């Protein structure tokens, strides 16, 4: 099994690149943002709880997200590998993920971090907000609060994996294809 985390701030391009990578390498895409939005769309209890946090640009509690991922890994044991997008976002989530993968005798092979400047992030997210219908992209205050959550809680996840020498960073500014080439080259070293 090959497992990769695509790491980066909100707006760093994780979603776009994830779709291309999972298609090319036949991995199972796990995006907690998409999963949570789909829980909200179907009106589940989990979705109702998560919505209050997401609308304010703060992280959904670890227990909620970890429970959701646990079920998914359990139900996809035959997958060739997973690409995690937007997860783990806290050190507690990273530790829980390590434990969940261990149950299948697997581990995270590599964390690829997309580096993008803060001003570029805000510009991209405001641009996306005009067409995506995502209310958390339409308001600059909420965008700044998501970036702050990233700095306060999520950046530590990269430090956690650096201890195990698993982090590779790439420049996340440039064309979608240029970034995809760089990402693919890293994945190919492992597959
Ligand atoms: P982005 O990375 O552009 O902010 P996502 O779709 O990944 O977009 O996430 C949207 C929101 O969903 C986040 O602001 C957060 O509230 C919630 N969320 C997504 N993934 C997680 C996670 N792993 N832990 C906690 N909250 C999460």
Coordinates of C-alpha atoms and ligand atoms in Angstrom, one line a residue:
X1 CA 0.0 0.0 0.0
X2 CA 1.2 3.5 -0.8
X3 CA -0.2 6.4 1.3
X4 CA 0.5 10.1 0.7
X5 CA -0.7 13.2 2.4
X6 CA -1.0 16.3 0.3
X7 CA -0.3 19.1 2.7
X8 CA -0.8 22.9 2.5
X9 CA -2.8 25.9 3.6
X10 CA -6.4 26.5 2.4
X11 CA -6.1 27.6 -1.2
X12 CA -2.7 26.0 -1.8
X13 CA -4.2 23.8 -4.6
X14 CA -4.5 20.5 -2.7
X15 CA -8.0 19.7 -4.1
X16 CA -7.0 20.4 -7.8
X17 CA -3.8 18.4 -7.6
X18 CA -5.3 15.6 -5.6
X19 CA -7.8 14.9 -8.3
X20 CA -5.1 14.6 -10.9
X21 CA -2.8 12.5 -8.7
X22 CA -5.5 9.9 -7.7
X23 CA -6.5 9.5 -11.4
X24 CA -2.9 9.0 -12.6
X25 CA -1.8 6.6 -9.8
X26 CA -5.2 5.0 -9.0
X27 CA -5.3 6.0 -5.4
X28 CA -8.4 6.4 -3.2
X29 CA -9.0 10.1 -2.6
X30 CA -9.9 11.1 1.0
X31 CA -10.8 14.8 1.3
X32 CA -12.2 15.6 4.8
X33 CA -13.6 18.9 3.4
X34 CA -15.5 17.1 0.7
X35 CA -16.7 14.4 3.1
X36 CA -17.9 17.0 5.6
X37 CA -19.7 19.1 2.9
X38 CA -21.5 15.9 1.7
X39 CA -22.6 15.2 5.3
X40 CA -24.0 18.7 5.4
X41 CA -25.7 18.3 2.0
X42 CA -27.5 15.1 3.2
X43 CA -28.4 16.7 6.5
X44 CA -26.8 14.1 8.8
X45 CA -26.3 14.8 12.5
X46 CA -22.5 14.9 11.9
X47 CA -23.1 17.4 9.1
X48 CA -25.2 19.7 11.3
X49 CA -22.5 19.6 14.0
X50 CA -19.6 20.3 11.5
X51 CA -21.4 23.2 9.8
X52 CA -21.2 25.5 12.7
X53 CA -17.5 25.2 12.8
X54 CA -16.9 25.3 9.0
X55 CA -19.1 28.5 8.6
X56 CA -16.8 30.3 11.1
X57 CA -13.6 29.1 9.5
X58 CA -12.5 27.0 12.4
X59 CA -11.6 23.3 12.5
X60 CA -14.2 20.7 13.2
X61 CA -13.4 18.8 16.5
X62 CA -10.9 16.0 16.1
X63 CA -13.3 13.2 17.4
X64 CA -15.8 14.0 14.6
X65 CA -13.2 13.9 11.8
X66 CA -11.2 11.0 13.1
X67 CA -14.4 8.9 13.5
X68 CA -15.3 9.6 9.9
X69 CA -11.9 8.7 8.5
X70 CA -11.7 5.5 10.6
X71 CA -14.8 4.1 8.9
X72 CA -13.5 5.0 5.5
X73 CA -10.2 3.3 5.9
X74 CA -12.0 0.2 7.4
X75 CA -14.3 0.1 4.3
X76 CA -11.5 0.4 1.7
X77 CA -9.0 -2.2 2.8
X78 CA -8.5 -3.4 -0.7
X79 CA -7.4 0.1 -2.0
X80 CA -4.0 0.3 -3.6
X81 CA -3.3 3.4 -1.5
X82 CA -4.9 6.5 -0.1
X83 CA -4.3 10.2 -0.9
X84 CA -5.2 12.3 2.1
X85 CA -6.3 15.8 1.3
X86 CA -7.1 18.3 4.1
X87 CA -6.3 15.6 6.7
X88 CA -4.6 15.4 9.2
X89 CA -5.0 19.0 10.3
X90 CA -3.9 18.6 13.9
X91 CA -1.2 16.5 15.6
X92 CA -3.9 14.5 17.3
X93 CA -5.4 13.6 13.9
X94 CA -1.9 12.6 12.6
X95 CA -1.3 10.3 15.6
X96 CA -4.8 8.8 15.1
X97 CA -4.1 8.3 11.4
X98 CA -0.9 6.5 12.2
X99 CA -2.7 4.1 14.5
X100 CA -5.5 3.5 12.0
X101 CA -3.1 2.7 9.2
X102 CA -1.1 0.4 11.5
X103 CA -4.2 -1.8 11.9
X104 CA -3.8 -2.6 8.1
X105 CA 0.0 -2.9 8.4
X106 CA 0.4 0.3 6.5
X107 CA 1.9 3.8 7.1
X108 CA 2.2 7.2 5.6
X109 CA 5.0 7.0 3.0
X110 CA 5.3 10.6 2.2
X111 CA 3.9 14.1 3.0
X112 CA 4.1 16.5 0.1
X113 CA 3.8 20.1 1.2
X114 CA 2.6 22.8 -1.3
X115 CA 4.2 26.2 -0.4
X116 CA 2.1 29.3 -1.4
X117 CA 2.4 32.8 0.0
X118 CA -0.4 34.2 2.2
X119 CA -1.4 37.0 -0.2
X120 CA -1.7 34.5 -3.1
X121 CA -3.8 32.2 -0.9
X122 CA -6.3 35.0 -0.1
X123 CA -6.5 36.0 -3.8
X124 CA -7.2 32.5 -4.9
X125 CA -9.8 31.8 -2.2
X126 CA -11.7 35.0 -2.9
X127 CA -11.6 34.1 -6.6
X128 CA -12.9 30.6 -5.9
X129 CA -15.7 32.1 -3.7
X130 CA -17.2 33.9 -6.7
X131 CA -18.1 30.6 -8.4
X132 CA -17.8 27.7 -5.9
X133 CA -20.9 28.5 -3.9
X134 CA -18.8 27.9 -0.8
X135 CA -19.7 30.6 1.8
X136 CA -16.4 30.1 3.6
X137 CA -14.6 31.4 0.5
X138 CA -16.8 34.5 0.0
X139 CA -15.8 36.4 3.1
X140 CA -12.2 37.7 3.7
X141 CA -12.6 37.5 7.5
X142 CA -13.5 33.8 7.4
X143 CA -10.6 33.2 4.9
X144 CA -8.1 34.9 7.3
X145 CA -9.5 32.8 10.2
X146 CA -9.0 29.6 8.2
X147 CA -5.4 30.6 7.4
X148 CA -4.9 31.4 11.1
X149 CA -6.2 28.0 12.1
X150 CA -3.7 26.5 9.6
X151 CA -0.8 28.4 11.2
X152 CA -1.9 27.7 14.8
X153 CA -2.9 24.0 14.5
X154 CA -2.0 22.5 11.2
X155 CA 1.6 23.6 10.5
X156 CA 2.6 21.5 13.5
X157 CA 1.5 18.4 11.5
X158 CA 4.4 19.0 9.0
X159 CA 6.8 19.2 12.0
X160 CA 5.4 15.9 13.3
X161 CA 6.2 14.1 10.0
X162 CA 9.6 15.9 9.6
X163 CA 10.7 13.9 12.7
X164 CA 10.2 10.8 10.6
X165 CA 11.9 12.4 7.6
X166 CA 8.7 12.1 5.5
X167 CA 8.2 15.6 4.3
X168 CA 9.0 16.9 0.8
X169 CA 8.2 20.5 0.0
X170 CA 7.4 22.0 -3.4
X171 CA 6.7 25.4 -4.7
X172 CA 2.9 25.7 -5.1
X173 CA 2.9 28.8 -7.3
X174 CA 3.1 28.3 -11.1
X175 CA 0.8 26.5 -13.6
X176 CA -1.4 23.6 -12.5
X177 CA 0.6 21.4 -14.9
X178 CA 4.0 22.5 -13.7
X179 CA 3.0 21.7 -10.1
X180 CA 1.5 18.4 -11.2
X181 CA 4.8 17.3 -12.9
X182 CA 6.7 18.0 -9.7
X183 CA 4.2 16.1 -7.5
X184 CA 4.1 13.2 -9.9
X185 CA 7.9 13.0 -9.9
X186 CA 7.9 12.6 -6.1
X187 CA 5.1 10.0 -6.1
X188 CA 6.9 8.0 -8.8
X189 CA 9.9 7.6 -6.4
X190 CA 7.6 5.5 -4.1
X191 CA 5.3 3.6 -6.4
Ligands
LIG1 P1 -9.7 24.5 2.5 O1 -8.5 23.6 2.7 O2 -9.8 25.2 1.3 O3 -10.0 25.3 3.8 P2 -11.4 22.2 3.0 O4 -12.5 21.8 2.1 O5 -10.3 21.2 3.1 O6 -11.0 23.6 2.4 O7 -12.0 22.5 4.5 C1 -13.1 23.3 4.7 C2 -13.4 23.3 6.2 O8 -13.8 22.0 6.6 C3 -12.3 23.8 7.1 O9 -12.2 25.2 7.3 C4 -12.7 23.1 8.4 O10 -13.7 23.8 9.1 C5 -13.3 21.8 8.0 N1 -12.3 20.6 7.9 C6 -11.9 20.0 6.8 N2 -11.0 19.0 7.1 C7 -10.9 19.1 8.4 C8 -10.1 18.3 9.4 N3 -9.2 17.4 9.0 N4 -10.2 18.6 10.7 C9 -11.0 19.6 11.1 N5 -11.8 20.4 10.3 C10 -11.7 20.1 9.0

